[in-house]
């Protein structure tokens, strides 16, 4: 396949690197320092999936730099607040057969992409493995909790094509499956992210420590209860029968499996960058307001992260 990774940071680099190593033609669009390092030294992927050095990657700092070509697949791996801009930038490069896959955090990304490129091209993805950027040109896969899931938000994409894409990912070394219920998996990832990301960012600890204290466990339990209530009011059936069932999974398997991981939100805060809180707990609070349900814990976490964002920005030089 001819593949473009739009917003190739840590996660996008793993997808692009593994797919290139498997023989696909891959182009990356990302930050100048990261792209320059990959051009000069290759892309180094290290961590729990082994050591890889991939050199057959084409790198760009903007989609407009790319020559017109016949793309089979575009992966959008930008931060959620850049989704619409990224979708608009890739639009001139798409053909009718190109699939556009959201590999992102939070709610609203698939809908934003589909408004620009069309439902017939748009595929949603749920990713629940962790990657950290070590240095320009070098990323590390730190944790793995479950397979990547791919699916059409509306059913307008031929499921066979989604299965073919999932199989290509799996053959490249990224465990992946196709599903006809992608919303269920996106909301499941939302539960995970909303419980862990803001608390990891606010308290500056790894995920494992969050389950060790009654106070943080209580906060996460409230986050879960609020999200279940909003999902049901919105007509989304979570993959678990009750908040208690998901809470058990989170504390007994998901957190232990990713206990050493620090949220990317913490890295954003430390660097004085904008976080994705608006597409996570902030999205839950907005949807709760739309359907008339109070979400005080998700709203408070959103406000606290935004406050920390502003405070850390004030500490950044220049």
mmCIF file of C-alpha atoms in Angstrom:
data_model
loop_
_atom_site.group_PDB
_atom_site.id
_atom_site.type_symbol
_atom_site.label_atom_id
_atom_site.label_comp_id
_atom_site.label_asym_id
_atom_site.label_seq_id
_atom_site.Cartn_x
_atom_site.Cartn_y
_atom_site.Cartn_z
ATOM 1 C CA UNK A 1 0.000 0.000 0.000
ATOM 2 C CA UNK A 2 0.933 3.641 -0.493
ATOM 3 C CA UNK A 3 0.444 5.197 2.944
ATOM 4 C CA UNK A 4 0.677 8.686 4.404
ATOM 5 C CA UNK A 5 0.998 9.289 8.154
ATOM 6 C CA UNK A 6 -0.211 12.807 8.894
ATOM 7 C CA UNK A 7 1.126 14.123 12.188
ATOM 8 C CA UNK A 8 3.864 11.537 12.658
ATOM 9 C CA UNK A 9 4.847 11.974 16.281
ATOM 10 C CA UNK A 10 5.412 9.046 18.627
ATOM 11 C CA UNK A 11 2.372 6.894 17.780
ATOM 12 C CA UNK A 12 2.333 7.813 14.082
ATOM 13 C CA UNK A 13 6.008 6.939 13.780
ATOM 14 C CA UNK A 14 5.387 3.431 15.118
ATOM 15 C CA UNK A 15 2.607 2.810 12.603
ATOM 16 C CA UNK A 16 4.603 4.311 9.749
ATOM 17 C CA UNK A 17 7.823 2.577 10.709
ATOM 18 C CA UNK A 18 6.360 -0.903 11.100
ATOM 19 C CA UNK A 19 4.372 -0.597 7.868
ATOM 20 C CA UNK A 20 7.463 0.566 5.960
ATOM 21 C CA UNK A 21 9.494 -2.277 7.437
ATOM 22 C CA UNK A 22 6.812 -4.662 6.154
ATOM 23 C CA UNK A 23 7.304 -3.378 2.605
ATOM 24 C CA UNK A 24 4.678 -0.667 2.238
ATOM 25 C CA UNK A 25 5.514 2.712 0.717
ATOM 26 C CA UNK A 26 5.207 5.174 3.601
ATOM 27 C CA UNK A 27 5.412 8.954 3.784
ATOM 28 C CA UNK A 28 5.538 10.821 7.090
ATOM 29 C CA UNK A 29 4.458 14.407 7.723
ATOM 30 C CA UNK A 30 5.690 15.706 11.063
ATOM 31 C CA UNK A 31 7.804 18.199 12.961
ATOM 32 C CA UNK A 32 10.950 19.415 11.234
ATOM 33 C CA UNK A 33 13.436 18.142 13.830
ATOM 34 C CA UNK A 34 11.909 14.653 13.905
ATOM 35 C CA UNK A 35 11.691 14.440 10.112
ATOM 36 C CA UNK A 36 15.287 15.653 9.675
ATOM 37 C CA UNK A 37 16.592 13.034 12.111
ATOM 38 C CA UNK A 38 14.703 10.275 10.271
ATOM 39 C CA UNK A 39 16.104 11.437 6.917
ATOM 40 C CA UNK A 40 19.650 11.490 8.250
ATOM 41 C CA UNK A 41 19.713 8.444 10.540
ATOM 42 C CA UNK A 42 16.545 6.450 9.905
ATOM 43 C CA UNK A 43 13.691 5.924 12.337
ATOM 44 C CA UNK A 44 14.620 4.014 15.496
ATOM 45 C CA UNK A 45 11.790 2.184 17.274
ATOM 46 C CA UNK A 46 12.707 0.521 20.544
ATOM 47 C CA UNK A 47 10.901 -0.973 23.516
ATOM 48 C CA UNK A 48 8.646 -3.955 24.147
ATOM 49 C CA UNK A 49 8.231 -4.734 20.414
ATOM 50 C CA UNK A 50 11.981 -4.973 19.842
ATOM 51 C CA UNK A 51 14.646 -2.814 18.234
ATOM 52 C CA UNK A 52 14.000 -1.560 14.703
ATOM 53 C CA UNK A 53 15.865 0.855 12.455
ATOM 54 C CA UNK A 54 13.848 1.827 9.393
ATOM 55 C CA UNK A 55 15.391 3.808 6.586
ATOM 56 C CA UNK A 56 12.944 3.551 3.682
ATOM 57 C CA UNK A 57 10.671 6.432 4.748
ATOM 58 C CA UNK A 58 9.831 9.600 2.858
ATOM 59 C CA UNK A 59 9.604 12.597 5.163
ATOM 60 C CA UNK A 60 7.894 15.977 4.846
ATOM 61 C CA UNK A 61 7.036 18.842 7.180
ATOM 62 C CA UNK A 62 3.743 19.668 5.431
ATOM 63 C CA UNK A 63 1.292 17.784 3.235
ATOM 64 C CA UNK A 64 1.622 20.530 0.613
ATOM 65 C CA UNK A 65 5.254 19.435 0.041
ATOM 66 C CA UNK A 66 4.176 16.006 -1.178
ATOM 67 C CA UNK A 67 3.929 15.225 -4.883
ATOM 68 C CA UNK A 68 0.518 14.165 -6.147
ATOM 69 C CA UNK A 69 0.266 10.393 -5.838
ATOM 70 C CA UNK A 70 -2.187 7.527 -5.591
ATOM 71 C CA UNK A 71 -2.650 7.066 -1.838
ATOM 72 C CA UNK A 72 -4.353 3.948 -0.513
ATOM 73 C CA UNK A 73 -4.428 4.993 3.123
ATOM 74 C CA UNK A 74 -3.916 8.116 5.225
ATOM 75 C CA UNK A 75 -3.429 7.800 8.988
ATOM 76 C CA UNK A 76 -4.260 10.982 10.889
ATOM 77 C CA UNK A 77 -2.290 10.812 14.125
ATOM 78 C CA UNK A 78 -2.330 14.481 15.095
ATOM 79 C CA UNK A 79 -3.531 15.873 18.386
ATOM 80 C CA UNK A 80 -7.318 16.115 18.435
ATOM 81 C CA UNK A 81 -7.329 19.922 18.270
ATOM 82 C CA UNK A 82 -5.489 19.731 14.913
ATOM 83 C CA UNK A 83 -7.854 17.212 13.315
ATOM 84 C CA UNK A 84 -9.825 19.549 11.051
ATOM 85 C CA UNK A 85 -6.695 21.324 9.833
ATOM 86 C CA UNK A 86 -4.990 17.988 9.059
ATOM 87 C CA UNK A 87 -8.033 16.665 7.184
ATOM 88 C CA UNK A 88 -8.200 19.827 5.109
ATOM 89 C CA UNK A 89 -4.500 19.618 4.236
ATOM 90 C CA UNK A 90 -4.701 16.030 2.981
ATOM 91 C CA UNK A 91 -7.890 16.541 0.962
ATOM 92 C CA UNK A 92 -6.107 17.474 -2.309
ATOM 93 C CA UNK A 93 -4.079 14.234 -2.082
ATOM 94 C CA UNK A 94 -7.061 11.880 -1.850
ATOM 95 C CA UNK A 95 -8.634 9.750 -4.542
ATOM 96 C CA UNK A 96 -12.043 8.113 -4.299
ATOM 97 C CA UNK A 97 -10.417 4.865 -3.105
ATOM 98 C CA UNK A 98 -8.281 6.421 -0.340
ATOM 99 C CA UNK A 99 -9.224 5.482 3.213
ATOM 100 C CA UNK A 100 -8.602 8.045 5.960
ATOM 101 C CA UNK A 101 -8.038 6.510 9.379
ATOM 102 C CA UNK A 102 -8.190 8.404 12.671
ATOM 103 C CA UNK A 103 -5.598 7.098 15.152
ATOM 104 C CA UNK A 104 -6.308 9.659 17.867
ATOM 105 C CA UNK A 105 -7.519 10.235 21.397
ATOM 106 C CA UNK A 106 -10.955 11.301 22.481
ATOM 107 C CA UNK A 107 -14.314 12.019 20.921
ATOM 108 C CA UNK A 108 -15.181 13.948 17.780
ATOM 109 C CA UNK A 109 -12.199 13.129 15.560
ATOM 110 C CA UNK A 110 -13.960 10.700 13.239
ATOM 111 C CA UNK A 111 -16.888 13.073 12.841
ATOM 112 C CA UNK A 112 -14.589 16.022 12.099
ATOM 113 C CA UNK A 113 -12.652 14.053 9.477
ATOM 114 C CA UNK A 114 -15.794 12.716 7.805
ATOM 115 C CA UNK A 115 -17.253 16.217 7.444
ATOM 116 C CA UNK A 116 -14.213 17.144 5.333
ATOM 117 C CA UNK A 117 -13.262 13.987 3.423
ATOM 118 C CA UNK A 118 -16.618 12.171 3.423
ATOM 119 C CA UNK A 119 -18.121 9.272 5.367
ATOM 120 C CA UNK A 120 -17.267 6.879 2.514
ATOM 121 C CA UNK A 121 -13.547 7.372 3.195
ATOM 122 C CA UNK A 122 -13.467 7.696 6.983
ATOM 123 C CA UNK A 123 -12.432 4.915 9.382
ATOM 124 C CA UNK A 124 -12.153 5.149 13.154
ATOM 125 C CA UNK A 125 -9.365 3.567 15.168
ATOM 126 C CA UNK A 126 -8.898 2.609 18.814
ATOM 127 C CA UNK A 127 -5.289 2.389 19.961
ATOM 128 C CA UNK A 128 -4.376 1.316 23.460
ATOM 129 C CA UNK A 129 -0.611 0.851 23.387
ATOM 130 C CA UNK A 130 1.757 3.512 24.652
ATOM 131 C CA UNK A 131 4.644 5.208 22.861
ATOM 132 C CA UNK A 132 7.045 7.875 24.081
ATOM 133 C CA UNK A 133 9.254 10.146 22.006
ATOM 134 C CA UNK A 134 12.821 9.666 23.273
ATOM 135 C CA UNK A 135 14.604 12.045 20.891
ATOM 136 C CA UNK A 136 14.191 13.258 17.310
ATOM 137 C CA UNK A 137 14.116 10.138 15.142
ATOM 138 C CA UNK A 138 13.718 7.783 18.117
ATOM 139 C CA UNK A 139 10.544 6.476 19.811
ATOM 140 C CA UNK A 140 9.878 3.766 22.381
ATOM 141 C CA UNK A 141 6.878 1.449 22.669
ATOM 142 C CA UNK A 142 6.424 1.318 26.432
ATOM 143 C CA UNK A 143 3.180 -0.563 27.114
ATOM 144 C CA UNK A 144 0.552 -2.661 25.348
ATOM 145 C CA UNK A 145 -2.956 -3.246 26.682
ATOM 146 C CA UNK A 146 -5.014 -4.492 23.739
ATOM 147 C CA UNK A 147 -5.289 -4.808 19.955
ATOM 148 C CA UNK A 148 -5.867 -1.851 17.656
ATOM 149 C CA UNK A 149 -9.496 -1.859 16.485
ATOM 150 C CA UNK A 150 -10.611 -0.378 13.155
ATOM 151 C CA UNK A 151 -14.144 0.277 11.944
ATOM 152 C CA UNK A 152 -16.505 2.547 10.057
ATOM 153 C CA UNK A 153 -18.401 5.019 12.219
ATOM 154 C CA UNK A 154 -21.485 4.876 9.948
ATOM 155 C CA UNK A 155 -21.043 1.615 8.038
ATOM 156 C CA UNK A 156 -20.449 3.474 4.760
ATOM 157 C CA UNK A 157 -16.953 2.014 4.229
ATOM 158 C CA UNK A 158 -16.758 -1.481 2.749
ATOM 159 C CA UNK A 159 -15.942 -3.712 5.722
ATOM 160 C CA UNK A 160 -13.743 -5.921 3.530
ATOM 161 C CA UNK A 161 -11.408 -2.972 2.954
ATOM 162 C CA UNK A 162 -11.227 -2.346 6.693
ATOM 163 C CA UNK A 163 -10.392 -6.020 7.258
ATOM 164 C CA UNK A 164 -7.650 -5.826 4.628
ATOM 165 C CA UNK A 165 -6.170 -2.782 6.390
ATOM 166 C CA UNK A 166 -6.342 -4.493 9.779
ATOM 167 C CA UNK A 167 -4.634 -7.567 8.342
ATOM 168 C CA UNK A 168 -1.864 -5.411 6.846
ATOM 169 C CA UNK A 169 -1.258 -3.812 10.243
ATOM 170 C CA UNK A 170 -1.195 -7.208 11.956
ATOM 171 C CA UNK A 171 1.264 -8.631 9.408
ATOM 172 C CA UNK A 172 3.481 -5.598 10.045
ATOM 173 C CA UNK A 173 3.615 -6.450 13.755
ATOM 174 C CA UNK A 174 0.844 -4.229 15.144
ATOM 175 C CA UNK A 175 -1.937 -6.466 16.554
ATOM 176 C CA UNK A 176 -5.134 -5.218 14.879
ATOM 177 C CA UNK A 177 -8.712 -6.335 14.204
ATOM 178 C CA UNK A 178 -11.651 -4.946 12.236
ATOM 179 C CA UNK A 179 -14.966 -4.324 13.977
ATOM 180 C CA UNK A 180 -18.467 -3.243 13.039
ATOM 181 C CA UNK A 181 -18.842 -1.547 16.440
ATOM 182 C CA UNK A 182 -16.040 1.003 16.504
ATOM 183 C CA UNK A 183 -18.011 3.500 18.634
ATOM 184 C CA UNK A 184 -18.065 0.967 21.450
ATOM 185 C CA UNK A 185 -14.270 0.715 21.351
ATOM 186 C CA UNK A 186 -13.719 4.476 21.049
ATOM 187 C CA UNK A 187 -15.873 5.040 24.122
ATOM 188 C CA UNK A 188 -13.964 2.261 25.885
ATOM 189 C CA UNK A 189 -10.679 4.048 25.164
ATOM 190 C CA UNK A 190 -12.342 7.268 26.338
ATOM 191 C CA UNK A 191 -13.035 5.642 29.708
ATOM 192 C CA UNK A 192 -9.401 4.596 30.017
ATOM 193 C CA UNK A 193 -8.013 7.978 28.934
ATOM 194 C CA UNK A 194 -10.389 10.071 31.057
ATOM 195 C CA UNK A 195 -9.544 8.077 34.172
ATOM 196 C CA UNK A 196 -5.771 8.130 33.750
ATOM 197 C CA UNK A 197 -4.586 11.030 31.597
ATOM 198 C CA UNK A 198 -5.723 14.028 33.677
ATOM 199 C CA UNK A 199 -4.690 12.508 37.002
ATOM 200 C CA UNK A 200 -1.300 11.462 35.633
ATOM 201 C CA UNK A 201 -0.818 15.005 34.312
ATOM 202 C CA UNK A 202 -2.019 16.759 37.445
ATOM 203 C CA UNK A 203 -0.173 14.555 39.957
ATOM 204 C CA UNK A 204 2.829 13.887 37.674
ATOM 205 C CA UNK A 205 2.895 10.142 38.298
ATOM 206 C CA UNK A 206 2.751 6.942 36.239
ATOM 207 C CA UNK A 207 -0.548 5.121 35.830
ATOM 208 C CA UNK A 208 0.306 2.442 38.364
ATOM 209 C CA UNK A 209 0.479 4.863 41.281
ATOM 210 C CA UNK A 210 -3.032 6.129 40.569
ATOM 211 C CA UNK A 211 -4.557 2.793 41.598
ATOM 212 C CA UNK A 212 -2.627 2.666 44.875
ATOM 213 C CA UNK A 213 -4.511 5.432 46.692
ATOM 214 C CA UNK A 214 -8.141 5.479 47.776
ATOM 215 C CA UNK A 215 -8.537 9.130 46.780
ATOM 216 C CA UNK A 216 -7.483 8.633 43.163
ATOM 217 C CA UNK A 217 -9.434 5.379 42.909
ATOM 218 C CA UNK A 218 -12.531 7.235 44.105
ATOM 219 C CA UNK A 219 -12.050 9.963 41.490
ATOM 220 C CA UNK A 220 -11.605 7.403 38.715
ATOM 221 C CA UNK A 221 -14.741 5.554 39.861
ATOM 222 C CA UNK A 222 -16.740 8.786 39.577
ATOM 223 C CA UNK A 223 -15.307 9.452 36.093
ATOM 224 C CA UNK A 224 -16.430 5.977 35.002
ATOM 225 C CA UNK A 225 -19.943 6.426 36.406
ATOM 226 C CA UNK A 226 -20.396 9.784 34.675
ATOM 227 C CA UNK A 227 -19.180 8.480 31.309
ATOM 228 C CA UNK A 228 -21.469 5.440 31.450
ATOM 229 C CA UNK A 229 -24.431 7.708 32.205
ATOM 230 C CA UNK A 230 -23.646 10.082 29.320
ATOM 231 C CA UNK A 231 -22.973 7.231 26.862
ATOM 232 C CA UNK A 232 -26.295 5.576 27.637
ATOM 233 C CA UNK A 233 -28.177 8.857 27.328
ATOM 234 C CA UNK A 234 -26.482 9.363 23.937
ATOM 235 C CA UNK A 235 -27.556 5.889 22.810
ATOM 236 C CA UNK A 236 -24.079 4.310 22.960
ATOM 237 C CA UNK A 237 -23.929 0.886 24.576
ATOM 238 C CA UNK A 238 -20.554 0.477 26.334
ATOM 239 C CA UNK A 239 -18.805 -2.860 25.959
ATOM 240 C CA UNK A 240 -19.351 -3.562 29.669
ATOM 241 C CA UNK A 241 -22.648 -4.139 31.449
ATOM 242 C CA UNK A 242 -21.984 -1.732 34.286
ATOM 243 C CA UNK A 243 -19.536 0.869 35.617
ATOM 244 C CA UNK A 244 -18.547 -1.680 38.258
ATOM 245 C CA UNK A 245 -17.533 -4.211 35.589
ATOM 246 C CA UNK A 246 -15.315 -1.665 33.826
ATOM 247 C CA UNK A 247 -13.848 -0.474 37.141
ATOM 248 C CA UNK A 248 -12.812 -4.052 37.908
ATOM 249 C CA UNK A 249 -11.142 -4.376 34.489
ATOM 250 C CA UNK A 250 -9.353 -1.044 34.872
ATOM 251 C CA UNK A 251 -7.905 -1.743 38.311
ATOM 252 C CA UNK A 252 -7.181 -5.457 37.871
ATOM 253 C CA UNK A 253 -5.854 -5.617 34.287
ATOM 254 C CA UNK A 254 -5.558 -2.362 32.342
ATOM 255 C CA UNK A 255 -3.630 -0.341 34.917
ATOM 256 C CA UNK A 256 -1.322 -3.242 35.898
ATOM 257 C CA UNK A 257 -0.555 -3.830 32.201
ATOM 258 C CA UNK A 258 0.369 -0.150 31.702
ATOM 259 C CA UNK A 259 1.554 0.685 35.226
ATOM 260 C CA UNK A 260 4.872 2.286 34.208
ATOM 261 C CA UNK A 261 3.397 4.538 31.523
ATOM 262 C CA UNK A 262 3.105 8.316 31.926
ATOM 263 C CA UNK A 263 0.309 10.080 30.088
ATOM 264 C CA UNK A 264 1.238 12.048 26.985
ATOM 265 C CA UNK A 265 -0.835 14.770 28.616
ATOM 266 C CA UNK A 266 1.824 15.013 31.318
ATOM 267 C CA UNK A 267 4.506 15.443 28.660
ATOM 268 C CA UNK A 268 2.412 18.185 27.029
ATOM 269 C CA UNK A 269 1.976 20.026 30.319
ATOM 270 C CA UNK A 270 5.681 19.808 31.132
ATOM 271 C CA UNK A 271 6.541 21.257 27.733
ATOM 272 C CA UNK A 272 4.070 24.107 28.081
ATOM 273 C CA UNK A 273 1.932 22.701 25.249
ATOM 274 C CA UNK A 274 -1.813 22.497 24.834
ATOM 275 C CA UNK A 275 -3.337 19.211 26.008
ATOM 276 C CA UNK A 276 -6.169 17.131 24.551
ATOM 277 C CA UNK A 277 -8.366 17.544 27.631
ATOM 278 C CA UNK A 278 -11.151 19.152 25.559
ATOM 279 C CA UNK A 279 -11.641 15.951 23.537
ATOM 280 C CA UNK A 280 -11.520 13.761 26.664
ATOM 281 C CA UNK A 281 -13.064 14.835 29.985
ATOM 282 C CA UNK A 282 -14.059 18.148 28.409
ATOM 283 C CA UNK A 283 -16.031 16.305 25.729
ATOM 284 C CA UNK A 284 -17.799 14.267 28.407
ATOM 285 C CA UNK A 285 -18.753 17.476 30.219
ATOM 286 C CA UNK A 286 -20.078 19.069 27.011
ATOM 287 C CA UNK A 287 -22.085 15.995 26.050
ATOM 288 C CA UNK A 288 -23.428 15.740 29.584
ATOM 289 C CA UNK A 289 -24.682 19.309 29.330
ATOM 290 C CA UNK A 290 -26.299 18.512 25.956
ATOM 291 C CA UNK A 291 -28.264 15.592 27.387
ATOM 292 C CA UNK A 292 -29.026 17.209 30.745
ATOM 293 C CA UNK A 293 -26.707 15.124 32.922
ATOM 294 C CA UNK A 294 -24.305 16.659 35.467
ATOM 295 C CA UNK A 295 -20.669 15.557 35.123
ATOM 296 C CA UNK A 296 -18.993 17.422 38.009
ATOM 297 C CA UNK A 297 -15.872 15.250 38.265
ATOM 298 C CA UNK A 298 -15.081 15.288 34.540
ATOM 299 C CA UNK A 299 -15.751 19.045 34.464
ATOM 300 C CA UNK A 300 -13.479 19.693 37.460
ATOM 301 C CA UNK A 301 -10.653 17.593 35.994
ATOM 302 C CA UNK A 302 -10.963 19.572 32.756
ATOM 303 C CA UNK A 303 -10.733 22.870 34.627
ATOM 304 C CA UNK A 304 -7.744 21.721 36.688
ATOM 305 C CA UNK A 305 -5.800 20.529 33.630
ATOM 306 C CA UNK A 306 -6.530 23.792 31.827
ATOM 307 C CA UNK A 307 -5.315 25.724 34.873
ATOM 308 C CA UNK A 308 -2.096 23.681 34.950
ATOM 309 C CA UNK A 309 -1.644 24.247 31.195
ATOM 310 C CA UNK A 310 -1.797 28.011 31.715
ATOM 311 C CA UNK A 311 0.525 27.957 34.724
ATOM 312 C CA UNK A 312 3.145 25.869 32.898
ATOM 313 C CA UNK A 313 2.923 28.042 29.778
ATOM 314 C CA UNK A 314 3.818 30.991 31.960
ATOM 315 C CA UNK A 315 7.012 29.197 33.026
ATOM 316 C CA UNK A 316 8.205 28.541 29.460
ATOM 317 C CA UNK A 317 10.999 30.801 28.183
ATOM 318 C CA UNK A 318 10.126 33.338 25.496
#
